[in-house]
CSV table of C-alpha atoms in Angstrom, one decimal:
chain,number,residue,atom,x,y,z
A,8,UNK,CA,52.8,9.8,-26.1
A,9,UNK,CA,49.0,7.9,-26.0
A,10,UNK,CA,47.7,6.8,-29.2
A,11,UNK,CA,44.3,8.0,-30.2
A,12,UNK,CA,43.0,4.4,-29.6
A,13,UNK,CA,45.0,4.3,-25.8
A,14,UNK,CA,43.8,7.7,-24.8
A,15,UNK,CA,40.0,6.3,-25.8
A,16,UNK,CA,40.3,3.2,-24.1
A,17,UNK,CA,41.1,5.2,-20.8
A,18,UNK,CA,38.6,7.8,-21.5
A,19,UNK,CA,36.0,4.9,-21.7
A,20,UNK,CA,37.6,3.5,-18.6
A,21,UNK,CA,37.9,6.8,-16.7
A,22,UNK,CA,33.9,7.2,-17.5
A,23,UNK,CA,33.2,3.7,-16.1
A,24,UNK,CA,35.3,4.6,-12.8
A,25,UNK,CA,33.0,7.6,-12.4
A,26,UNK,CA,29.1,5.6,-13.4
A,27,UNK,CA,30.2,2.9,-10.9
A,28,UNK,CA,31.2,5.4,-8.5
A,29,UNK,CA,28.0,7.3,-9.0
A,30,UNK,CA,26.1,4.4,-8.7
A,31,UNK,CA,27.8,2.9,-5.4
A,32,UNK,CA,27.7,6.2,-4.0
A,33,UNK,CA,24.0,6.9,-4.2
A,34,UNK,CA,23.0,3.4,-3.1
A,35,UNK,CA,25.3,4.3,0.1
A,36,UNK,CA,23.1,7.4,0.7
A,37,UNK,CA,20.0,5.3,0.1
A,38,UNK,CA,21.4,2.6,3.2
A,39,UNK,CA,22.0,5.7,5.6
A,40,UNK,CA,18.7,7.1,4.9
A,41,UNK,CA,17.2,3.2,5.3
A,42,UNK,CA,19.1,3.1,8.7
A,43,UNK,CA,17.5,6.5,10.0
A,44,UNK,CA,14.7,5.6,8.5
A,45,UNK,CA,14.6,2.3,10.6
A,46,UNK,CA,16.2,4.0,14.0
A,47,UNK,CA,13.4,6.3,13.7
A,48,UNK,CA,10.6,3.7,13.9
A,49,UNK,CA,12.4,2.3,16.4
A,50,UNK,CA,12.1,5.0,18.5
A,51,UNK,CA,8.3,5.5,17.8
A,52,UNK,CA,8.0,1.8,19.1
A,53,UNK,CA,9.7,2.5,22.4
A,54,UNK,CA,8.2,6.5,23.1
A,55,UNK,CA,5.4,7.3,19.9
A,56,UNK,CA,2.1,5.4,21.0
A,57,UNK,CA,2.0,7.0,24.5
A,58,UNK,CA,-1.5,9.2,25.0
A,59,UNK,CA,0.2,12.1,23.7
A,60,UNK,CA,-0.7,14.7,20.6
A,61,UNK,CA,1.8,14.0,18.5
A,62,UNK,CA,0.7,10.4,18.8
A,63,UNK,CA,-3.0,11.4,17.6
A,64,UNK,CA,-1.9,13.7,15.2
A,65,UNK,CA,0.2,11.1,13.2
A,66,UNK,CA,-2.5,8.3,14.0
A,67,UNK,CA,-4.7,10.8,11.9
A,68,UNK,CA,-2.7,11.8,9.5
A,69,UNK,CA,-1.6,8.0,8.8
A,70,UNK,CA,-5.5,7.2,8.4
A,71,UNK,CA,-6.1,10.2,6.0
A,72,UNK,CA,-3.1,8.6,4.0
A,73,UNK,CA,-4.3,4.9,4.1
A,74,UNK,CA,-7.8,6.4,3.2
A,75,UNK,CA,-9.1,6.7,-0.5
A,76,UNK,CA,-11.0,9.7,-1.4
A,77,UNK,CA,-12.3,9.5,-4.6
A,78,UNK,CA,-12.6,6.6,-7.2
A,79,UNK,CA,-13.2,6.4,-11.2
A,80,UNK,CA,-15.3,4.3,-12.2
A,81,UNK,CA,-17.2,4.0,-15.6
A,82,UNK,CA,-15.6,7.7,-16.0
A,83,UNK,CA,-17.0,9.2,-13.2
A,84,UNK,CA,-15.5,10.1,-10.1
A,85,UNK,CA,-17.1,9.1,-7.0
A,86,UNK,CA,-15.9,11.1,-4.2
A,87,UNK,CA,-18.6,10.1,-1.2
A,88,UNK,CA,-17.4,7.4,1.1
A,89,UNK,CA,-20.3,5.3,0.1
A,90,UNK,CA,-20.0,5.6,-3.5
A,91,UNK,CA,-16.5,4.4,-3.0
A,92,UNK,CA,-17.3,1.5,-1.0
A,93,UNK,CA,-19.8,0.7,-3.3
A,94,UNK,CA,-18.0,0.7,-6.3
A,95,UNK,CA,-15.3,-1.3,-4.5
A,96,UNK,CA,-17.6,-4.2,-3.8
A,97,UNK,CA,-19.0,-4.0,-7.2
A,98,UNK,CA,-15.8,-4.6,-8.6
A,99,UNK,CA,-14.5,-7.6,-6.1
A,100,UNK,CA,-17.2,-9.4,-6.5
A,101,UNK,CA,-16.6,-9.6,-10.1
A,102,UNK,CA,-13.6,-11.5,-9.4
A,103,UNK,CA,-15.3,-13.2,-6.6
A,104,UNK,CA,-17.9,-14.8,-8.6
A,105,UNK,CA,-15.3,-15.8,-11.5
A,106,UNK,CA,-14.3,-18.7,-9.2
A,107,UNK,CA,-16.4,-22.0,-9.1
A,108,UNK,CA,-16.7,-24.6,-6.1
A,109,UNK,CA,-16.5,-28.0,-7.2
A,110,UNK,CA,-18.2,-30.8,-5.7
A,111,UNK,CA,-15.6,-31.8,-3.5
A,112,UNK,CA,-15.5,-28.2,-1.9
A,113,UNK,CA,-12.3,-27.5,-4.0
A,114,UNK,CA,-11.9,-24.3,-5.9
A,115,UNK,CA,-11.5,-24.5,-9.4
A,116,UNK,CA,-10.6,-22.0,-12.2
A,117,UNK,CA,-12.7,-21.4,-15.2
A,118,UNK,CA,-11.7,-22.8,-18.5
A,119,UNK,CA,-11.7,-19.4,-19.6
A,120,UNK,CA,-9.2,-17.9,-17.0
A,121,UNK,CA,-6.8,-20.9,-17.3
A,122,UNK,CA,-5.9,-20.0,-20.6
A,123,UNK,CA,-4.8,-16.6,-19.5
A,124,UNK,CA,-2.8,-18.3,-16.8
A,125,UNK,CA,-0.9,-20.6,-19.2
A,126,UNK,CA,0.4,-18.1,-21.8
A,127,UNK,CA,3.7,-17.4,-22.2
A,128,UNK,CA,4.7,-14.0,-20.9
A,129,UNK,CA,6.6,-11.8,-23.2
A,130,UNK,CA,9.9,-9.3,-22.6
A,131,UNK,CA,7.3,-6.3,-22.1
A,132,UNK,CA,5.1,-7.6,-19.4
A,133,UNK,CA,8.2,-9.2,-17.3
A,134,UNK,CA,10.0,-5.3,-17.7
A,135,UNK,CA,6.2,-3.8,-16.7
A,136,UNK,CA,6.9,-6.3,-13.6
A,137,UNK,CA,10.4,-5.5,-13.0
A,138,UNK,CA,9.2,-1.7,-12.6
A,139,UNK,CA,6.3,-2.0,-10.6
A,140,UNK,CA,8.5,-3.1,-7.6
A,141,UNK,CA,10.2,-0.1,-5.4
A,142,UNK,CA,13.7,-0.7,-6.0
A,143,UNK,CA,14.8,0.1,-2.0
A,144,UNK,CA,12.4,-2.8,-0.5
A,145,UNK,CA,14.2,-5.9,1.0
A,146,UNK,CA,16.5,-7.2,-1.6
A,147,UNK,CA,15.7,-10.7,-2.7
A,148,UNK,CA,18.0,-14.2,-2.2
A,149,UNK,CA,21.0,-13.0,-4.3
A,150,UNK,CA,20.8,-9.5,-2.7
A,151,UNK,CA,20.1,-7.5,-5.8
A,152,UNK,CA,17.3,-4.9,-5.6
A,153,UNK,CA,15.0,-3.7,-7.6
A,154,UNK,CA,16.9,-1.1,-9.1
A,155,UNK,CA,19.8,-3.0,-10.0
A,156,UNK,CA,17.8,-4.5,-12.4
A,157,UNK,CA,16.3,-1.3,-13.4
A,158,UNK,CA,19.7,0.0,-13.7
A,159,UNK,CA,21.0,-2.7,-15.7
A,160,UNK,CA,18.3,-3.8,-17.7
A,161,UNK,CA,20.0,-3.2,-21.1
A,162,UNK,CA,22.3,-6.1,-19.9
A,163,UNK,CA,20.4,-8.4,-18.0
A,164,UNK,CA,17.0,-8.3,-19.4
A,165,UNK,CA,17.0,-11.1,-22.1
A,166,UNK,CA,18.7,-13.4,-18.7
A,167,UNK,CA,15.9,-12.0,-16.7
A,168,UNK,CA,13.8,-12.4,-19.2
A,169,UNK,CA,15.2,-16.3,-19.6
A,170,UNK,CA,14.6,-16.9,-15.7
A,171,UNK,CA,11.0,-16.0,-15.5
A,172,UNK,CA,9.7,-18.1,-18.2
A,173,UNK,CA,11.9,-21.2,-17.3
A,174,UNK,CA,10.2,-20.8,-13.8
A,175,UNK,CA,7.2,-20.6,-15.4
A,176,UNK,CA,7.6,-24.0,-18.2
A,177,UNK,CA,8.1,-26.3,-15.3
């Protein structure tokens, strides 16, 4: 007969089993789909871009997608296509004229802005980081994804954490 503290240890072992499962199983589904995904755009290289309707219809539907509608800015919404291109330039050539040329033709970064560049980062902005990334794009030099670190952030984070700032004190 299992003692109360053997039967635990295999309940907690049991539940591990099954999250790891879980985990290994949906990541699977997510390579399939990524393979379809990937024989599919294969086969619109090879037959899609021939003079055909289906070729316009998705051209068109891919430019609606790409296109932006509407933009807030100063809270209001500009919805014309020339409000939105204006307020687009107005806000890039804020950043545009941040930068200063130097007299040897060099660009050089306001005193002001450097600052900003220099701080150190803290836990919250490296986590905002982490989940800005889609976790199925092209996994990195050690072959974790996004979501693995997502997924395992409780564990990893202070390491992760730890690897971003020593990159960042060289």
């Amino acid at each position: 007969m299992l003692c109360r503290e053997d039967h635990c240890k295999e309940i907690y072992t049991y539940i591990k089993i099954k999250l790891l499962l879980q985990y290994v199983s949906s990541e699977m589904i997510k390579k399939v789909e990524s393979i379809w995904r990937q024989k599919s755009r294969l086969n619109w290289c090879k037959l899609g871009d021939r003079n055909t309707k289906l070729f316009h219809i998705s051209a068109n539907l891919r430019k609606f997608r790409n296109s932006i509608r509407y933009i807030e800015y100063n809270s209001k919404i500009h919805s014309s296509s020339i409000d939105v291109k204006d307020v687009a330039v107005h806000f890039f050539s804020y950043f545009a004229n941040r930068v200063v040329i130097g007299a040897s033709g060099s660009k050089k970064i306001l005193v002001i802005d450097s600052g900003w560049l220099e701080h150190l980062l803290t836990i919250e902005e490296v986590k905002q980081a982490v989940w800005d990334y889609d976790g199925s794009k092209a996994p990195g030099p050690n072959e974790f994804t996004f979501s693995f670190y997502k997924k395992t952030w409780s564990l990893l984070s202070s390491n992760i954490f730890d690897m971003v700032n020593s990159f960042f004190l060289l």
